[in-house]
Short mmCIF file of C-alpha atoms in Angstrom, two decimals:
data_model
loop_
_atom_site.label_atom_id
_atom_site.label_comp_id
_atom_site.label_asym_id
_atom_site.label_seq_id
_atom_site.Cartn_x
_atom_site.Cartn_y
_atom_site.Cartn_z
CA ARG A 352 0.00 0.00 0.00
CA ARG A 353 1.03 3.61 -0.53
CA GLY A 354 3.17 4.87 2.35
CA ARG A 355 3.64 1.42 3.78
CA ARG A 356 7.08 0.25 4.84
CA LYS A 357 8.79 -1.87 2.19
CA ARG A 358 8.92 -5.58 2.96
CA TYR A 359 11.97 -6.29 0.76
CA SER A 360 15.18 -4.29 0.73
CA ASP A 361 16.84 -2.87 -2.38
CA ILE A 362 19.47 -5.62 -2.11
CA ALA A 363 16.78 -8.30 -2.39
CA ILE A 364 15.23 -6.67 -5.46
CA THR A 365 18.64 -6.04 -7.05
CA THR A 366 19.64 -9.68 -6.47
CA SER A 367 16.41 -10.86 -8.09
CA LEU A 368 16.90 -8.61 -11.12
CA SER A 369 20.55 -9.68 -11.39
CA LEU A 370 19.60 -13.36 -11.56
CA LYS A 371 16.93 -12.48 -14.10
CA LEU A 372 19.49 -10.78 -16.34
CA ILE A 373 22.25 -13.37 -15.99
CA TYR A 374 20.03 -16.37 -16.74
CA ARG A 375 17.65 -14.42 -19.02
CA LEU A 376 14.52 -15.46 -17.15
CA GLY A 377 11.01 -14.12 -16.92
CA LEU A 378 9.73 -12.60 -13.70
CA ARG A 379 7.78 -15.72 -12.70
CA GLN A 380 10.79 -17.91 -13.46
CA THR A 381 12.99 -15.62 -11.38
CA GLU A 382 10.63 -15.94 -8.42
CA GLY A 383 10.70 -19.72 -8.73
CA LEU A 384 14.50 -19.81 -8.95
CA ILE A 385 14.90 -17.73 -5.79
CA ARG A 386 12.41 -19.92 -3.92
CA SER A 387 14.38 -23.01 -4.95
CA ILE A 388 17.66 -21.47 -3.78
CA ILE A 389 16.14 -20.50 -0.43
CA ALA A 390 14.74 -24.02 0.00
CA LEU A 391 18.12 -25.61 -0.78
CA MET A 392 19.85 -23.32 1.72
CA GLY A 393 17.30 -24.25 4.39
CA ILE A 394 16.80 -20.69 5.66
CA ASN A 395 13.64 -18.95 6.75
CA LEU A 396 13.22 -16.30 4.05
CA ARG A 397 10.49 -15.32 1.64
CA SER A 398 11.13 -14.71 -2.02
CA PRO A 399 9.73 -11.48 -3.49
CA ASP A 400 6.89 -12.28 -5.86
CA TYR A 401 7.11 -11.35 -9.51
CA THR A 402 4.65 -8.45 -9.10
CA THR A 403 6.82 -6.87 -6.41
CA ILE A 404 9.97 -7.31 -8.50
CA SER A 405 8.29 -5.66 -11.48
CA ARG A 406 6.88 -2.77 -9.44
CA ARG A 407 10.13 -2.05 -7.58
CA SER A 408 12.36 -2.32 -10.67
CA SER A 409 11.84 1.35 -11.57
CA LEU A 410 12.51 2.62 -8.03
CA VAL A 411 15.31 0.43 -6.74
CA GLU A 412 18.69 2.02 -5.99
CA VAL A 413 21.44 -0.04 -7.60
CA LYS A 414 24.66 -0.41 -5.64
CA LYS A 415 27.81 0.87 -7.34
CA LEU A 416 30.97 -1.24 -7.24
CA HIS A 417 34.07 0.90 -6.71
CA PRO A 418 37.28 0.09 -8.61
CA ARG A 419 40.59 -0.80 -7.00
CA ASN A 420 44.01 0.88 -7.21
CA THR A 421 42.86 4.25 -8.54
CA ALA A 422 44.86 6.57 -6.28
CA ASP A 423 47.02 7.81 -9.19
CA GLY A 424 44.02 8.44 -11.45
CA VAL A 425 42.56 6.50 -14.35
CA VAL A 426 42.35 6.73 -18.12
CA ILE A 427 38.69 6.90 -19.13
CA MET A 428 37.41 5.60 -22.48
CA ILE A 429 33.93 6.69 -23.62
CA ASP A 430 31.70 5.17 -26.28
CA SER A 431 28.09 4.18 -26.97
CA THR A 432 26.22 1.24 -28.48
CA GLY A 433 22.66 0.31 -29.39
CA LEU A 434 20.33 -2.09 -27.58
CA LYS A 435 17.30 -3.47 -29.39
CA LEU A 436 13.73 -3.09 -28.15
CA TYR A 437 11.09 -5.67 -28.97
CA GLY A 438 7.57 -4.24 -29.17
CA GLU A 439 4.16 -4.94 -30.57
CA LYS A 440 5.08 -3.89 -34.10
CA GLU A 441 7.29 -6.94 -34.58
CA TRP A 442 4.48 -9.15 -33.31
CA CYS A 443 2.05 -7.57 -35.77
CA VAL A 444 4.44 -8.26 -38.64
CA HIS A 445 4.86 -11.85 -37.48
CA LYS A 446 1.11 -12.37 -37.15
CA HIS A 447 -0.27 -10.48 -40.14
CA GLY A 448 2.72 -10.55 -42.49
CA GLY A 449 4.27 -7.70 -44.39
CA THR A 450 7.70 -6.15 -44.46
CA SER A 451 7.00 -2.69 -43.05
CA LEU A 452 8.64 -2.58 -39.65
CA ARG A 453 9.75 0.38 -37.60
CA ARG A 454 12.56 -0.68 -35.31
CA SER A 455 13.33 1.01 -32.03
CA TRP A 456 16.58 1.15 -30.07
CA ARG A 457 18.09 2.51 -26.90
CA LYS A 458 21.61 3.94 -26.68
CA LEU A 459 23.90 2.76 -23.90
CA HIS A 460 26.77 5.13 -23.09
CA LEU A 461 29.71 3.73 -21.10
CA SER A 462 32.90 5.03 -19.52
CA ILE A 463 35.52 2.43 -18.57
CA ASP A 464 39.18 2.29 -17.57
CA ASP A 465 42.12 0.08 -18.61
CA THR A 466 41.08 -2.76 -16.30
CA GLY A 467 37.67 -3.08 -17.94
CA HIS A 468 35.84 -1.60 -14.96
CA ILE A 469 32.76 0.41 -15.99
CA HIS A 470 32.76 3.64 -14.00
CA SER A 471 29.48 5.08 -15.24
CA SER A 472 26.67 4.41 -17.70
CA GLU A 473 23.75 6.29 -19.17
CA LEU A 474 20.79 4.93 -21.13
CA THR A 475 19.07 7.30 -23.56
CA THR A 476 16.84 7.30 -26.60
CA LEU A 477 18.14 7.50 -30.15
CA HIS A 478 17.51 11.23 -30.24
CA GLU A 479 20.21 12.00 -27.67
CA SER A 480 23.63 12.76 -29.16
CA ASP A 481 26.82 11.15 -27.87
CA ASP A 482 28.48 14.40 -26.86
CA SER A 483 25.51 15.37 -24.66
CA GLN A 484 26.23 12.41 -22.36
CA VAL A 485 29.90 13.24 -21.71
CA SER A 486 28.96 15.52 -18.82
CA PRO A 487 26.80 13.02 -16.85
CA LEU A 488 29.25 10.19 -17.56
CA LEU A 489 32.26 12.07 -16.19
CA ASP A 490 30.29 13.53 -13.29
CA ALA A 491 29.54 9.97 -12.14
CA VAL A 492 33.24 9.02 -12.08
CA THR A 493 34.38 9.21 -8.46
CA VAL A 494 38.15 8.83 -9.01
CA PRO A 495 40.72 11.25 -10.50
CA ILE A 496 40.84 11.28 -14.31
CA VAL A 497 44.20 11.73 -16.05
CA LYS A 498 43.17 11.16 -19.66
CA ILE A 499 40.00 10.84 -21.75
CA ILE A 500 39.86 8.83 -24.97
CA ALA A 501 36.91 8.77 -27.38
CA ASP A 502 36.24 8.26 -31.08
CA GLY A 503 35.59 10.90 -33.73
CA GLY A 504 31.90 11.13 -32.85
CA TYR A 505 32.88 13.13 -29.77
CA ASN A 506 34.89 15.68 -31.73
CA MET A 507 32.84 18.63 -30.48
CA THR A 508 33.84 21.93 -28.94
CA THR A 509 31.33 21.31 -26.16
CA VAL A 510 33.20 18.14 -25.17
CA GLU A 511 36.55 19.91 -24.99
CA ARG A 512 35.03 22.80 -23.04
CA TYR A 513 33.49 20.50 -20.47
CA VAL A 514 36.64 18.38 -20.09
CA ARG A 515 38.64 21.53 -19.44
CA GLU A 516 36.25 22.31 -16.59
CA ARG A 517 36.25 18.72 -15.29
CA ILE A 518 40.01 17.99 -15.35
CA PRO A 519 42.30 20.48 -13.61
CA GLY A 520 45.29 21.89 -15.47
CA ASP A 521 45.97 24.14 -18.44
CA LYS A 522 46.15 21.30 -20.97
CA PRO A 523 43.88 18.35 -20.12
CA ASP A 524 44.83 15.17 -21.94
CA ILE A 525 42.01 14.58 -24.44
CA VAL A 526 42.57 12.06 -27.22
CA ILE A 527 39.88 12.38 -29.89
CA PRO A 528 40.77 11.95 -33.57
CA PRO A 529 40.07 15.21 -35.46
CA ASN A 530 38.15 15.43 -38.70
CA LYS A 531 40.21 15.14 -41.85
CA ASN A 532 38.88 18.41 -43.29
CA THR A 533 39.49 20.47 -40.14
CA LYS A 534 41.50 23.63 -40.77
CA LEU A 535 43.89 25.26 -38.36
CA SER A 536 43.02 28.64 -36.91
CA SER A 537 45.23 31.69 -37.17
CA LEU A 538 45.64 31.91 -33.40
CA GLU A 539 49.09 31.40 -31.90
CA GLN A 540 47.76 29.11 -29.16
CA HIS A 541 46.10 26.13 -30.80
CA SER A 542 43.33 24.12 -29.24
CA ILE A 543 43.79 20.49 -28.23
CA GLN A 544 42.21 19.22 -31.45
CA GLU A 545 44.41 21.49 -33.55
CA GLN A 546 47.47 20.12 -31.76
CA HIS A 547 46.35 16.62 -32.73
CA ILE A 548 45.97 17.75 -36.35
CA ILE A 549 49.53 19.09 -36.39
CA ALA A 550 50.87 15.87 -34.85
CA ILE A 551 49.03 13.70 -37.40
CA ARG A 552 50.34 15.76 -40.30
CA GLU A 553 53.91 15.54 -39.02
CA GLN A 554 54.13 11.86 -38.00
CA GLY A 555 51.13 10.10 -39.53
CA ARG A 556 47.91 8.81 -38.02
CA GLN A 557 49.18 5.37 -37.00
CA ARG A 558 52.12 6.76 -35.06
CA TRP A 559 49.85 9.39 -33.49
CA GLN A 560 47.46 6.65 -32.31
CA LYS A 561 50.35 4.72 -30.77
CA GLU A 562 51.94 7.68 -28.99
CA THR A 563 48.69 9.12 -27.66
CA GLY A 564 47.33 5.74 -26.58
CA TYR A 565 44.25 6.01 -28.79
CA ASN A 566 44.41 2.26 -29.49
CA ARG A 567 43.39 1.65 -25.88
CA ARG A 568 39.88 2.69 -26.91
CA SER A 569 39.33 -0.91 -28.01
CA LYS A 570 38.82 -1.77 -24.33
CA VAL A 571 35.47 -0.01 -24.28
CA GLU A 572 34.45 -1.96 -27.38
CA ASN A 573 35.40 -5.16 -25.55
CA ALA A 574 33.21 -4.06 -22.63
CA MET A 575 30.26 -3.58 -24.97
CA TYR A 576 30.90 -7.00 -26.48
CA ARG A 577 30.84 -8.52 -22.98
CA TYR A 578 27.59 -6.69 -22.26
CA LYS A 579 25.87 -8.05 -25.37
CA THR A 580 27.29 -11.55 -24.91
CA ILE A 581 26.46 -11.97 -21.22
CA ILE A 582 23.40 -9.74 -20.78
CA GLY A 583 22.04 -9.76 -24.32
CA ARG A 584 21.56 -7.49 -27.31
CA LYS A 585 17.99 -6.53 -26.45
CA MET A 586 16.26 -5.08 -23.40
CA SER A 587 13.54 -6.99 -21.58
CA ALA A 588 12.08 -4.04 -19.65
CA ARG A 589 9.22 -2.09 -21.21
CA THR A 590 9.45 1.46 -19.84
CA ILE A 591 12.42 3.82 -19.97
CA GLU A 592 12.63 3.94 -16.14
CA THR A 593 12.87 0.17 -15.77
CA GLN A 594 15.23 0.00 -18.74
CA LYS A 595 17.61 2.38 -17.00
CA THR A 596 17.50 0.19 -13.90
CA GLU A 597 18.16 -2.87 -16.05
CA SER A 598 21.24 -1.27 -17.60
CA LYS A 599 22.56 -0.20 -14.15
CA ILE A 600 22.17 -3.72 -12.79
CA ALA A 601 23.83 -5.15 -15.91
CA VAL A 602 26.83 -2.84 -15.34
CA PHE A 603 27.02 -3.95 -11.69
CA VAL A 604 26.98 -7.61 -12.77
CA LEU A 605 29.76 -7.06 -15.33
CA ASN A 606 31.90 -5.13 -12.84
CA THR A 607 31.48 -7.93 -10.30
CA MET A 608 32.58 -10.51 -12.87
CA THR A 609 35.54 -8.34 -13.89
CA ALA A 610 36.65 -7.91 -10.28
CA LEU A 611 36.47 -11.66 -9.66
CA GLY A 612 38.19 -12.62 -12.89
CA MET A 613 41.06 -10.14 -13.03
CA PRO A 614 44.43 -11.15 -11.51
CA VAL A 615 45.61 -9.21 -8.48
CA ALA A 616 49.13 -7.80 -8.56
CA THR A 617 51.27 -8.95 -5.63
CA LYS A 618 54.61 -7.63 -4.38
CA THR A 619 57.53 -10.00 -4.63
CA ALA A 620 60.54 -9.94 -2.35
#
């Protein structure tokens, strides 16, 4: 009832949604799985029913897993990918035939570091541009940032302006490949993108990518591949609020797997 104290904590709902994503189950199947686990453990607990899981999925607060060994700062890679939505239009085409189909997608924006840890994520519609999500992505990063790497889609003056405000120093390290047709200004002090243009013209694009570390951007593409392989290429939630929760829980699951699977550096005598 409205105003009543919640029976199940956010951890219980998050655990239920995590199992649902990992094993790609329906809500009823998730409830049955949790009941079976509780029965095997022999503990006196009640499983949240599928209606409660569905209702709380848009309001639950997802726990954030903090990375390790970030005292010296991290290199952040930013990119976005598409996640498919399945709606009634595809069912109408399957039932009544025809080839006219209007597909719908969501855009998942990620920021990760060299270890594969996802620091922040944002889920938007197709109408949101990539550069508009740089600000919320970097604001959600809780550790010092020493460098930002992104592809040419983020080659915007708004991105450079915000990064200058976000990272202290006169010359923040931003590695974004400039457009081929970009012309240099007549000013004596060139912008960061103009400095990249000069470096590419002098030493070539491949050497510029190696020296600036631009090739490390492939790590964010690997993270998106892990997301689509483990979680899936389509979203199961129906509303944008529950879809955002689904993406947050998926990021938490991937970060947990990364933390468990990565080797830990030890000091030798």
